[in-house]
Each structure stands twice: as structure tokens, then as C-alpha cells.
Short mmCIF file of C-alpha atoms (C1' of nucleotides) in Angstrom, two decimals:
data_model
loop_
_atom_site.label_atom_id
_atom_site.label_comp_id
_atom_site.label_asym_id
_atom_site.label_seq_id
_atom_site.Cartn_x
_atom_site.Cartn_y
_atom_site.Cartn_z
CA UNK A 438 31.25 202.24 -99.71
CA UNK A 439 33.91 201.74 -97.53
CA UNK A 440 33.40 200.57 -93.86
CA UNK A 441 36.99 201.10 -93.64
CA UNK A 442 37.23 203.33 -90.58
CA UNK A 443 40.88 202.59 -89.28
CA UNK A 444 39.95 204.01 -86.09
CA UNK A 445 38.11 200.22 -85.37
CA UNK A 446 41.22 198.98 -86.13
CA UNK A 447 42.84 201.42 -83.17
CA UNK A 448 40.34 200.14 -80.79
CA UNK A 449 40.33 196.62 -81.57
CA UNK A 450 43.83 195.86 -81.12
CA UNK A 451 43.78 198.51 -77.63
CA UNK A 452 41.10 195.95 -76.43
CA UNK A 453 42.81 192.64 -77.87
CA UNK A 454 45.04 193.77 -74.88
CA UNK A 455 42.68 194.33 -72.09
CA UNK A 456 38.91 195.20 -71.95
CA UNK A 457 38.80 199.06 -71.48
CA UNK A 458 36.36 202.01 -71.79
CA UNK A 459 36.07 204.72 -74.03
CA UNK A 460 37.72 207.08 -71.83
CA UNK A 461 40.77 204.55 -70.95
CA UNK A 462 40.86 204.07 -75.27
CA UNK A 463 41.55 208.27 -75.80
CA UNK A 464 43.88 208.15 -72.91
CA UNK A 465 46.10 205.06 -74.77
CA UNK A 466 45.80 207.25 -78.50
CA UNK A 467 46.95 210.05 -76.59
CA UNK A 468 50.15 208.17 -75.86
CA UNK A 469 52.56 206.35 -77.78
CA UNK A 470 50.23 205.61 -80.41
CA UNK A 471 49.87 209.47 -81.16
CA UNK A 472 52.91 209.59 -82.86
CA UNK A 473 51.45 207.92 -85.77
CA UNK A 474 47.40 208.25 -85.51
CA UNK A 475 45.38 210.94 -83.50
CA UNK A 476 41.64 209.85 -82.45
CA UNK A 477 38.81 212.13 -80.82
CA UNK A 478 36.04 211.42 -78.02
CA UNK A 479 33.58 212.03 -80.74
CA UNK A 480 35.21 209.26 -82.77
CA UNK A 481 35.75 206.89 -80.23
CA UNK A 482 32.11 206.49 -78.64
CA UNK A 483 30.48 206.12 -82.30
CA UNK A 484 32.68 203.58 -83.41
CA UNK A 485 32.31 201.56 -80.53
CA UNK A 486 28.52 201.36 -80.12
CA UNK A 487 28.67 200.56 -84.10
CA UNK A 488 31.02 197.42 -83.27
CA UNK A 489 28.95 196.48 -80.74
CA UNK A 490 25.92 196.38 -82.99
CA UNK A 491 28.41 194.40 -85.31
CA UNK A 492 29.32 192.24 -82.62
CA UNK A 493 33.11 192.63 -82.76
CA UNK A 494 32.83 194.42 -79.48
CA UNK A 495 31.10 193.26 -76.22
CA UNK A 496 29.20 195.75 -73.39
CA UNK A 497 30.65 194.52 -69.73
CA UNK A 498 28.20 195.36 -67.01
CA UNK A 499 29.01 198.92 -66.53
CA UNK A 500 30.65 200.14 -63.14
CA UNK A 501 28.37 202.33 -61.07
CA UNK A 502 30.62 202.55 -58.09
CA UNK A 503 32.24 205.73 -57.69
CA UNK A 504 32.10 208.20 -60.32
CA UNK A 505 30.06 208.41 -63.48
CA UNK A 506 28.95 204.85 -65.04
CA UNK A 507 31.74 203.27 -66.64
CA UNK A 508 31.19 200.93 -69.52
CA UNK A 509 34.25 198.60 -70.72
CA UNK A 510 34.17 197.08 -73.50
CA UNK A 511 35.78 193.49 -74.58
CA UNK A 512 36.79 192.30 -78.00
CA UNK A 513 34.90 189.15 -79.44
CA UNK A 514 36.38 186.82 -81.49
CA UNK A 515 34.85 188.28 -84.71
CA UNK A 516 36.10 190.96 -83.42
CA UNK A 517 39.49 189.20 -83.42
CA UNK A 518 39.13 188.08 -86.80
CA UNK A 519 38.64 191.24 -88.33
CA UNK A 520 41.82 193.01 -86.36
CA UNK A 521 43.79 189.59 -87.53
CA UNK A 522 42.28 189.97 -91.34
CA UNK A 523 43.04 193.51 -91.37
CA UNK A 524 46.99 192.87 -90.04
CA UNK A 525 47.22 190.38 -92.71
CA UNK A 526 45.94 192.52 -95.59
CA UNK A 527 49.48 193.98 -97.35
CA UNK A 528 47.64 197.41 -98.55
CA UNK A 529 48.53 200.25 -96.14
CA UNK A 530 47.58 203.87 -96.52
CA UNK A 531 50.48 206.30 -94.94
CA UNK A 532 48.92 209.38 -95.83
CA UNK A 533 51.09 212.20 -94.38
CA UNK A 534 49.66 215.76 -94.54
CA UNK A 535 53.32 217.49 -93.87
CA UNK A 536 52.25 221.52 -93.63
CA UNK A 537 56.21 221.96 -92.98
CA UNK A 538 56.84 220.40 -96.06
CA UNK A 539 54.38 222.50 -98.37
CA UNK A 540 54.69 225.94 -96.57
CA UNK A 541 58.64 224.80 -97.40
CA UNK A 542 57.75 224.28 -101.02
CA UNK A 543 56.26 227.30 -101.40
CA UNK A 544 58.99 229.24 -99.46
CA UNK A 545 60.31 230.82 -102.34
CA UNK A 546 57.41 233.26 -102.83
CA UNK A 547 58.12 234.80 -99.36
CA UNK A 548 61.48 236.21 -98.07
CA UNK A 549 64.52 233.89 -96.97
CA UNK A 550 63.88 234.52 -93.42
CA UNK A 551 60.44 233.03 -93.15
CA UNK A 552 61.04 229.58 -94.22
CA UNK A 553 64.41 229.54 -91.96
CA UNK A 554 62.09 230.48 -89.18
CA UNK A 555 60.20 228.24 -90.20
CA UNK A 556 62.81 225.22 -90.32
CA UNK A 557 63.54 226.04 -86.96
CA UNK A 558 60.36 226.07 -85.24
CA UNK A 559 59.96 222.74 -86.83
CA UNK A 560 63.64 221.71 -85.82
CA UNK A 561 62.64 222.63 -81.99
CA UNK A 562 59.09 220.49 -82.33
CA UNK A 563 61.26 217.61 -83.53
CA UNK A 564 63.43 217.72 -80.72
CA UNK A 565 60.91 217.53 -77.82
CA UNK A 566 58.72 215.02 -79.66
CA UNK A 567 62.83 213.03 -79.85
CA UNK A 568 62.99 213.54 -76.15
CA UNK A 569 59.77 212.13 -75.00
CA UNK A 570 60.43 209.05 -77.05
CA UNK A 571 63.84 208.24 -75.94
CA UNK A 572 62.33 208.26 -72.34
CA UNK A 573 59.86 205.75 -73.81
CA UNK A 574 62.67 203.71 -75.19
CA UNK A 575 64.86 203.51 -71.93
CA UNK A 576 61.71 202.29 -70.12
CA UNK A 577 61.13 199.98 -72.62
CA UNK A 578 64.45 198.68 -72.69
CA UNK A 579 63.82 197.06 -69.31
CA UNK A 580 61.59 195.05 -70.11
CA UNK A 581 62.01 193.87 -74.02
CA UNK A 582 61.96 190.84 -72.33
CA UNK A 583 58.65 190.30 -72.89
CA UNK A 584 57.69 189.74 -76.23
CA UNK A 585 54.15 192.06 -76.53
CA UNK A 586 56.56 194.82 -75.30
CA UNK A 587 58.80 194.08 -78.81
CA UNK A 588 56.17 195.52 -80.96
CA UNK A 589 56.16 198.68 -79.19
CA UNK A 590 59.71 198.96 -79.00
CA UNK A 591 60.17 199.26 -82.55
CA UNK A 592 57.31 201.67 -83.46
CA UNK A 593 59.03 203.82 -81.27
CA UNK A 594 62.79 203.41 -82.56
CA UNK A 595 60.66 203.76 -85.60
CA UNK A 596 60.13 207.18 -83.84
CA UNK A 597 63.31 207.57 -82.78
CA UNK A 598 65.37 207.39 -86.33
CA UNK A 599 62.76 209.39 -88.32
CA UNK A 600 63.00 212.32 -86.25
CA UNK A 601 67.00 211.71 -86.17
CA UNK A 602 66.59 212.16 -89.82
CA UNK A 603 64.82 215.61 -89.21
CA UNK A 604 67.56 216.75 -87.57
CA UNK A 605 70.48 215.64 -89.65
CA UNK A 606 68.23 217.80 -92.48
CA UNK A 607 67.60 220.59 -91.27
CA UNK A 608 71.07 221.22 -90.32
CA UNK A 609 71.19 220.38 -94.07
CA UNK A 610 68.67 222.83 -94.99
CA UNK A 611 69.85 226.04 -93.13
CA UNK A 612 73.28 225.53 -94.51
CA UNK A 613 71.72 225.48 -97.91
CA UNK A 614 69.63 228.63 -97.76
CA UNK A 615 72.09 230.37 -96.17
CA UNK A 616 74.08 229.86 -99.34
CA UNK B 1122 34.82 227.53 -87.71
CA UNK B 1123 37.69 228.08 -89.96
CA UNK B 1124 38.21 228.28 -93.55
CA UNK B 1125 41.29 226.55 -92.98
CA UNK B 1126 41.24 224.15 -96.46
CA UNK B 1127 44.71 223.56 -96.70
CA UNK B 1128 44.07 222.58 -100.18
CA UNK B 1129 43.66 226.42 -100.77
CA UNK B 1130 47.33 227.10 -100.02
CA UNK B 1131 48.40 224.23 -102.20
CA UNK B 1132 46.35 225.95 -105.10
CA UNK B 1133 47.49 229.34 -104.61
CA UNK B 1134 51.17 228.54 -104.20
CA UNK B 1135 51.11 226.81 -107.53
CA UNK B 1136 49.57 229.28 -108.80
CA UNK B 1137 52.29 232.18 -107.75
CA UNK B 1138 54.08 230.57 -109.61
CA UNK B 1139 51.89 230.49 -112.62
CA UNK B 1140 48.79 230.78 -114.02
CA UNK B 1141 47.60 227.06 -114.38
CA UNK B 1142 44.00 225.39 -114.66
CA UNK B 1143 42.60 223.05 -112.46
CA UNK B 1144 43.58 219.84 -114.36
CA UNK B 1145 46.62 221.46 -114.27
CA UNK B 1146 46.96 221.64 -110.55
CA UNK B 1147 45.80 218.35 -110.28
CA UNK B 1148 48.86 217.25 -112.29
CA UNK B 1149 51.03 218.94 -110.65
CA UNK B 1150 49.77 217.78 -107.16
CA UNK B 1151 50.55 214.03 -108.21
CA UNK B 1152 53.89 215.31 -109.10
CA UNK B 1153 56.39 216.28 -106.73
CA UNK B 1154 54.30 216.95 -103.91
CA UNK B 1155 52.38 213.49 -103.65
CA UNK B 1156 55.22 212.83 -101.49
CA UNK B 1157 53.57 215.20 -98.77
CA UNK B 1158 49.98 216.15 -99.63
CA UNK B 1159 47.13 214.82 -101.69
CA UNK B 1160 44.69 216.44 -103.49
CA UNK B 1161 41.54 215.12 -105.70
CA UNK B 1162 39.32 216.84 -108.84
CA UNK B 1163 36.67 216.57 -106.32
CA UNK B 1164 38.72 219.35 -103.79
CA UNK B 1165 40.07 221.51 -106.74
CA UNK B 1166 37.18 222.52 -108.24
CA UNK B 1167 35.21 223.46 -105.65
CA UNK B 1168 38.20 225.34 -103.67
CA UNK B 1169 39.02 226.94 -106.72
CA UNK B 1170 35.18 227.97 -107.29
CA UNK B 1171 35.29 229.38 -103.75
CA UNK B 1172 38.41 231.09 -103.75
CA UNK B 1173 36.87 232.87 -106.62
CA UNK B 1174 34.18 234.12 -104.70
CA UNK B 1175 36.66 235.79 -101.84
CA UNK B 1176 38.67 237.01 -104.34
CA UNK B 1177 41.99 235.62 -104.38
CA UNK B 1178 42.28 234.36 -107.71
CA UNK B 1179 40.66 235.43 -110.93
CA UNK B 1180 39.41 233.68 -113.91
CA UNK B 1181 41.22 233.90 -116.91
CA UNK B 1182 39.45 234.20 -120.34
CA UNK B 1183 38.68 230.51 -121.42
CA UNK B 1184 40.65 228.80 -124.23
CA UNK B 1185 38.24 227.12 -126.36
CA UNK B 1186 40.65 226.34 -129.02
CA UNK B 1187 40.95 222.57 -129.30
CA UNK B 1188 39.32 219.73 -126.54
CA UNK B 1189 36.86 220.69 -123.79
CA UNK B 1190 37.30 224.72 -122.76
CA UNK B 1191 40.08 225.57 -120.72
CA UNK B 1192 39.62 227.60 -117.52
CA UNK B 1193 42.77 229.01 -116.42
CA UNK B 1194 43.50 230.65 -113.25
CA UNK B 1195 45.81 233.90 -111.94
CA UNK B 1196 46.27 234.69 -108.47
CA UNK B 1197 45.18 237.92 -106.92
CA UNK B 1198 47.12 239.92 -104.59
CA UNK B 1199 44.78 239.51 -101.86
CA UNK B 1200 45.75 235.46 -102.67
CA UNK B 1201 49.34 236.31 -102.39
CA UNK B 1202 48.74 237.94 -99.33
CA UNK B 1203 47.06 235.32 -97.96
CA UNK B 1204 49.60 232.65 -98.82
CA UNK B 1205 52.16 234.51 -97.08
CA UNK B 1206 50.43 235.08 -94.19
CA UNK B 1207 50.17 231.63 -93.57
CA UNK B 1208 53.43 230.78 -94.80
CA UNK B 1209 54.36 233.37 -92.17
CA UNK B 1210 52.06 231.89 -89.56
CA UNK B 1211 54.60 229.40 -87.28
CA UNK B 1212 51.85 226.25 -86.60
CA UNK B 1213 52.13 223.65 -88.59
CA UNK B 1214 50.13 220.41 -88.35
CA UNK B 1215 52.07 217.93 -89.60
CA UNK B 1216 49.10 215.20 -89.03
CA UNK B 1217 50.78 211.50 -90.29
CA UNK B 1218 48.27 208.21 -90.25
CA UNK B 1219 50.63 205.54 -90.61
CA UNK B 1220 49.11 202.59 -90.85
CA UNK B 1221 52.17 200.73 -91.09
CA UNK B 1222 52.88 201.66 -87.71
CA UNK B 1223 49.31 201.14 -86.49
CA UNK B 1224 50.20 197.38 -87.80
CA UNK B 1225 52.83 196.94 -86.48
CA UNK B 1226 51.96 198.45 -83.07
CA UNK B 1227 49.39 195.54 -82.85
CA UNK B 1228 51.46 193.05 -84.36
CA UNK B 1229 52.01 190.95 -81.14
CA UNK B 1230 48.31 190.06 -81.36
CA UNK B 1231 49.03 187.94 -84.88
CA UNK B 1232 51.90 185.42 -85.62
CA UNK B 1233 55.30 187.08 -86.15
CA UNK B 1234 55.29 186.43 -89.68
CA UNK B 1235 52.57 188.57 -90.37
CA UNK B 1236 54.49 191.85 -89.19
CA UNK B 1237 57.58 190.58 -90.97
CA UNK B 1238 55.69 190.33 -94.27
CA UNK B 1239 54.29 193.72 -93.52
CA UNK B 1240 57.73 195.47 -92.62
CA UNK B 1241 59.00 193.90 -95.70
CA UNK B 1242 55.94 195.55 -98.15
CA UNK B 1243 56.33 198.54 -96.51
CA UNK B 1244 60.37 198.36 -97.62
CA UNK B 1245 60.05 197.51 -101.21
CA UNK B 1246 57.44 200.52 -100.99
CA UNK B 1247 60.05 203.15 -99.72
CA UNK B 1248 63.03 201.52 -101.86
CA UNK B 1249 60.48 202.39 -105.01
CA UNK B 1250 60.07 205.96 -103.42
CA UNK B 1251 63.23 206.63 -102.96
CA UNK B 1252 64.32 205.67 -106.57
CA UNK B 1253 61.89 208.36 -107.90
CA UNK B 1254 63.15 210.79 -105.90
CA UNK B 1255 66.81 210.46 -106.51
CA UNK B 1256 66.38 210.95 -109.74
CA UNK B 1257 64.15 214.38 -109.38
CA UNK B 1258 67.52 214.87 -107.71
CA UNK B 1259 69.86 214.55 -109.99
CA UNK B 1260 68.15 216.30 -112.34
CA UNK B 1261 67.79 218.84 -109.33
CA UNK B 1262 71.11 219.58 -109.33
CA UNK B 1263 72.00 220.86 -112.59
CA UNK B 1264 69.61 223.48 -111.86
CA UNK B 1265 70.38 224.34 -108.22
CA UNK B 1266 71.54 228.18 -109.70
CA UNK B 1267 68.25 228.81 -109.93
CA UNK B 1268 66.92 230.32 -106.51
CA UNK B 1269 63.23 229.28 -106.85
CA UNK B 1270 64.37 225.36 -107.49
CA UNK B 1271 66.35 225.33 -104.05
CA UNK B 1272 62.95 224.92 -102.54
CA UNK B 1273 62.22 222.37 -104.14
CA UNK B 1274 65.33 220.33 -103.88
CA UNK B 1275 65.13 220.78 -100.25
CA UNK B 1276 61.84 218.80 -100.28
CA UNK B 1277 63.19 216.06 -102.32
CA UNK B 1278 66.24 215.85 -100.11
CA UNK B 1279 64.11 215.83 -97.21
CA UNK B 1280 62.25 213.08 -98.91
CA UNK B 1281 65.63 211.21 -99.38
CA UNK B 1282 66.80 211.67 -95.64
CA UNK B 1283 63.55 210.10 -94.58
CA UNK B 1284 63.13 207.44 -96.55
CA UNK B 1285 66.99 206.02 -95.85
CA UNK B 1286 66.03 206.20 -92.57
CA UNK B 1287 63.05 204.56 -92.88
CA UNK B 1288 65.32 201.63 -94.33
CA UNK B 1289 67.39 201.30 -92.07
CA UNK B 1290 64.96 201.36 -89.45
CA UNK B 1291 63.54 198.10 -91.68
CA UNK B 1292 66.50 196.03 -91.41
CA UNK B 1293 66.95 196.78 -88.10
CA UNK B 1294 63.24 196.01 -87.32
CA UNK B 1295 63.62 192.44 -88.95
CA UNK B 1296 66.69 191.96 -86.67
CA UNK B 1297 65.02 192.35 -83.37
CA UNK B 1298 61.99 190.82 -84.51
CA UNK B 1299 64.37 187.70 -85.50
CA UNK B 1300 65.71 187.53 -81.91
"C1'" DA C 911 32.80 226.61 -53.15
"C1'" DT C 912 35.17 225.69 -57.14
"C1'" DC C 913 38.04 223.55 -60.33
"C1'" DA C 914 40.29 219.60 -62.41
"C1'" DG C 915 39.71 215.08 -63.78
"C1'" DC C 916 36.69 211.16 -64.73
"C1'" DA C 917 33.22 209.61 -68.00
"C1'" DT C 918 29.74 209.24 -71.83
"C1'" DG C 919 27.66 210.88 -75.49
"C1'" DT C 920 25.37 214.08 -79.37
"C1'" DA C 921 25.21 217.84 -82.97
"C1'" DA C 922 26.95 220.68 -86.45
"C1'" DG C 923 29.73 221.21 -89.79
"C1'" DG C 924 34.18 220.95 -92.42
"C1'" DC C 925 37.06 218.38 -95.42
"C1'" DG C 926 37.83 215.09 -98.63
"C1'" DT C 927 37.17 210.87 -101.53
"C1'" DT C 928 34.94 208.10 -105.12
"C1'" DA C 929 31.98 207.71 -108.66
"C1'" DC C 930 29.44 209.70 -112.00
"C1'" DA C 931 28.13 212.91 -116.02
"C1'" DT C 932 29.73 215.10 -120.06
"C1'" DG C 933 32.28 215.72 -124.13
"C1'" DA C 934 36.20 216.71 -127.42
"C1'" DT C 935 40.68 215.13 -129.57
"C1'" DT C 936 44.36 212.00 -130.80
"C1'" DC C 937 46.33 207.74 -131.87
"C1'" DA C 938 46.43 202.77 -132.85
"C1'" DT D 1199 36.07 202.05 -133.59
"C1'" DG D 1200 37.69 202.24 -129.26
"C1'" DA D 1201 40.83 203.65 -125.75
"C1'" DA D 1202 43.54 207.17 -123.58
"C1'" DT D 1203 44.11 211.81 -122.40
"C1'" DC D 1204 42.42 216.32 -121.84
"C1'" DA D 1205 39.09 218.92 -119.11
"C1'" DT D 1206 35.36 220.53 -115.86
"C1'" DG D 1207 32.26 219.77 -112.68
"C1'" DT D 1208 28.49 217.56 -109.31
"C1'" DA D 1209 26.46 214.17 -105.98
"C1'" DA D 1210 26.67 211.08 -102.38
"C1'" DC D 1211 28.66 209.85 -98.73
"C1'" DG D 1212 32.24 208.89 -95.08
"C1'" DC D 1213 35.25 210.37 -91.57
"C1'" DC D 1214 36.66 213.32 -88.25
"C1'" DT D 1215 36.99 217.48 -85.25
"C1'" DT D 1216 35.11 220.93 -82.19
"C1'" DA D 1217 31.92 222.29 -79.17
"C1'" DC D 1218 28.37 221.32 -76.35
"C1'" DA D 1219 25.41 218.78 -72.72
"C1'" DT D 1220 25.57 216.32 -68.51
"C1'" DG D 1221 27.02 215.06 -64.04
"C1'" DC D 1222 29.89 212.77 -60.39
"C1'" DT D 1223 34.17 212.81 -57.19
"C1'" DG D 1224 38.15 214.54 -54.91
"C1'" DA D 1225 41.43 218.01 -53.86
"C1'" DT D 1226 42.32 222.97 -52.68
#
DNA sequence: ATCAGCATGTAAGGCGTTACATGATTCA
DNA sequence: TGAATCATGTAACGCCTTACATGCTGAT
């Protein structure tokens, strides 16, 4: 009975930063945040006209000028609540669906070969996703100054050492196949 | 439009390896695996049902002998074919919703305390995790001889690699968040 | 002219979860 | 006797993705 849609939870703390439309919203989860949640136009639009109707999200007077209407949206303070009561609740779901993993747990009922190609078309995907962050982080470094800027800084270290760990075993992994 | 139930895989590469029923799957799904994919009664059943239908596994006589009957299921070779062309097919989405990282990315909007308390669940979670799967491990290892176990083991190690990293990413995490 | 990008939204349908229904056996 | 475990399945419902519908502006 759930009303536990985590992509509110996406959008309310994008607009606890600044007011922003639905279009700005997919542009921001196609970002950093992407890394760790993914989140579709035909997600996005739904959930925020059913805030609004819950009040945790506010209409601004749409933008006619230029362009197709734009609506922004700004976060209310019930809306605030629920982002803060959410943040403070210790239960977290980190539900990975790793296909690299299974199709490598299954490798045995194929040849050798396939699950080292495998590893290394994984190994290659690891290192651009490690390349794009570290740009992230050198940007970032400039201005951990300010203190919103921390929080982003260490999801994407967060980034940063998992993927190191990637590496380190699939170099691990090839080694033991090729055994 | 696809027929692209990952759950199906999951089934049928359990069952190359042998015949099993569905309660059976389920069991082994919370097993080893729960470390990279889920699975529920509710998506057994009715995959296995289905994959009945195409063809690519086959009912086994039921065992009534004892308890509720017993539906065990073989694979067909049009399932093994099927598992390895997708074990052969290179994309892999390796879809993660962290919310732990969705926390902490809006962390700055709460006091600092909150996200501390939250990195520090999150670390007593992984240090649990990681104790389980040292010891699959160890008992990995007297076993390694065997060639279809190496698969395995490389999952748990990859397990392992990730979760150390996800530690130390912790304690540096509280560090910075310190400053 | 045409295509990419901006911008909002709906419709169909797949995937999966939780809860329920059913019922036998084993063990305290 | 009652709880746990074995065992199969269905029903209701939620979430999300893909594809579609619509239409403007600006660059080539």
C-alpha cells in the first residue's frame, strides 16, 4: 500500500535546491545522480502533478515567453518535511540488479571465452563511467568550499572507489580463469 | 516489446545445473545470489509457468510422496540455448538504486548528523555483508579444483572487493564530513 | 525546409512485490 | 495444539519504461 515512490524523493530534494521544471528535473537525473538512480519523462510528470495535488509541490506561473509553456515547480514546506522525514528514516533499499554478475554466475555453462569477453566489456564500461567521474571530482575540488557542494563530492568519490574496485577485480578475475 | 524477464535467465541457469522446483529456486535465489538479484514466489511461478509454454523447460513427474506435491523442473535444450545466447549477448544492464546515495546526495538539505547516522547504518550493513561472504569464501576455497565453483567464487570475491571498498569509502566519508 | 533541442504529457504494457489462499508434515 | 517449514499458486496493485502525441524555436 505503499506510497513509497523514491522517485518523489529524487524530485524533492532537486527542488529543495532551486524551483525547476520537469524537463530541467530529467536533465539533473541524467547527470551525476545517474550513477546511482535512473528516472524517465513518463515518471517525472506523474509524480509531480500527484505532489502537487498532495501539496508538497507548488505550480509557479508557467513561462509562455519563448518556446513551449514552461511550468516550474517549487517545494513547500510539507514538502520539506517529507524529504527531511524520509533522510531521517535509517531503512534504505540498495537493490542492485548486476546482469554482469549473474551472466558471470552462470558462466560455467558456456565456454571460457564468453565470460572473459564478457569481463572485459564490463572492464571497458567501468573505465569510461571512472573517467567521467574523475572530471566531476576535479571540478568539484574547486569549490568544496562550499558546504552543499560536500555532499556531492562524496557520492561521487563514492563513485570513484567502487569502480576502482572493479578494476582491481577484474584484473583478479582474468588471471583466475585463465588458470 | 520484449520478453526480456531477467528472472527467466536466473531460473534457467539454476536449472542447468539441476533439476530443482520452484521453492527450490526460490531458496537458492536468497542464497548466494541475493547479493546481486532478487527474486519473489510471486515471479517464479508464473515465469516458470510461461517458460513452460515456449518450451524451454519441462515438467517433471510430480513427487507426491510426503507434504504438498512437488513439481520439479528440467531444462530443455531450446532453454540452454537460450541462456547462452544471452550469456553470449555483450549488454548488460547493471541498473543500481542506491538509496544510500540518493540520501546522501541530498544530505546538505538536513543537519549533518543525519547523513552521518546514515553513512554509519549503511557501514554496519556492509561490515554484516561482508562477514557472510568471507566465509562462503573460505569454504570456497577448499573446493576451488572444481571448475564449475570458480564461478562462483569469483562472485563472492567480487562481492568482497566491493564491499571493502565501500568501507573505506565510509571512513573516509565521515572524515570530510567532520571537516 | 528540416532537424535538433526544448517542453509537457498520456497510453500501453511489462515486471515485480506483497498479501492471500491452501494444505501437509514435523517438532516442541 | 500450535508454530515452523515445505510447497504451489493467484490477485491486486504499484512502479517504471517505451512509444507516442503535440508543438514551438533556432540553427544549418
Amino acid at each position: 500500500m505503499g506510497k513509497d515512490r523514491k522517485i518523489d524523493m529524487v524530485i524533492l530534494g532537486l527542488l529543495a535546491h532551486e524551483d525547476s521544471t520537469g524537463y530541467d528535473i530529467k536533465k539533473k537525473i541524467d547527470g551525476p545522480i545517474s550513477f546511482f538512480w535512473k528516472g524517465s519523462f513518463g515518471s517525472i510528470y506523474p509524480a509531480l502533478s500527484d505532489m502537487e495535488k498532495n501539496e508538497l509541490v507548488k505550480k509557479l506561473k508557467s513561462d509562455n515567453s519563448g518556446g513551449r509553456e514552461k511550468i516550474a515547480y517549487h517545494i513547500t514546506k510539507k514538502g520539506t518535511d517529507t524529504l527531511k522525514t524520509w533522510l531521517r528514516d535509517e531503512s534504505a533499499g540498495n537493490e542492485l540488479k548486476y546482469e554482469t554478475l549473474l551472466k558471470l554466475f552462470f558462466g560455467g555453462v558456456d565456454e571460457k571465452s564468453v565470460t572473459l569477453h564478457n569481463i572485459e566489456v564490463f572492464e571497458e564500461q567501468v573505465r569510461q563511467s571512472l573517467a567521467v567521474l574523475k572530471i566531476y571530482k576535479e571540478n568539484l575540488e574547486k569549490a568544496l568550499d562550499d558546504e552543499e557542494h560536500k555532499y556531492y563530492y562524496l557520492t561521487v568519490i563514492f563513485g570513484i572507489d567502487t569502480y576502482e574496485g572493479y578494476l582491481k577485480w577484474c584484473k583478479k578475475a582474468k588471471k583466475i580463469l585463465a588458470e
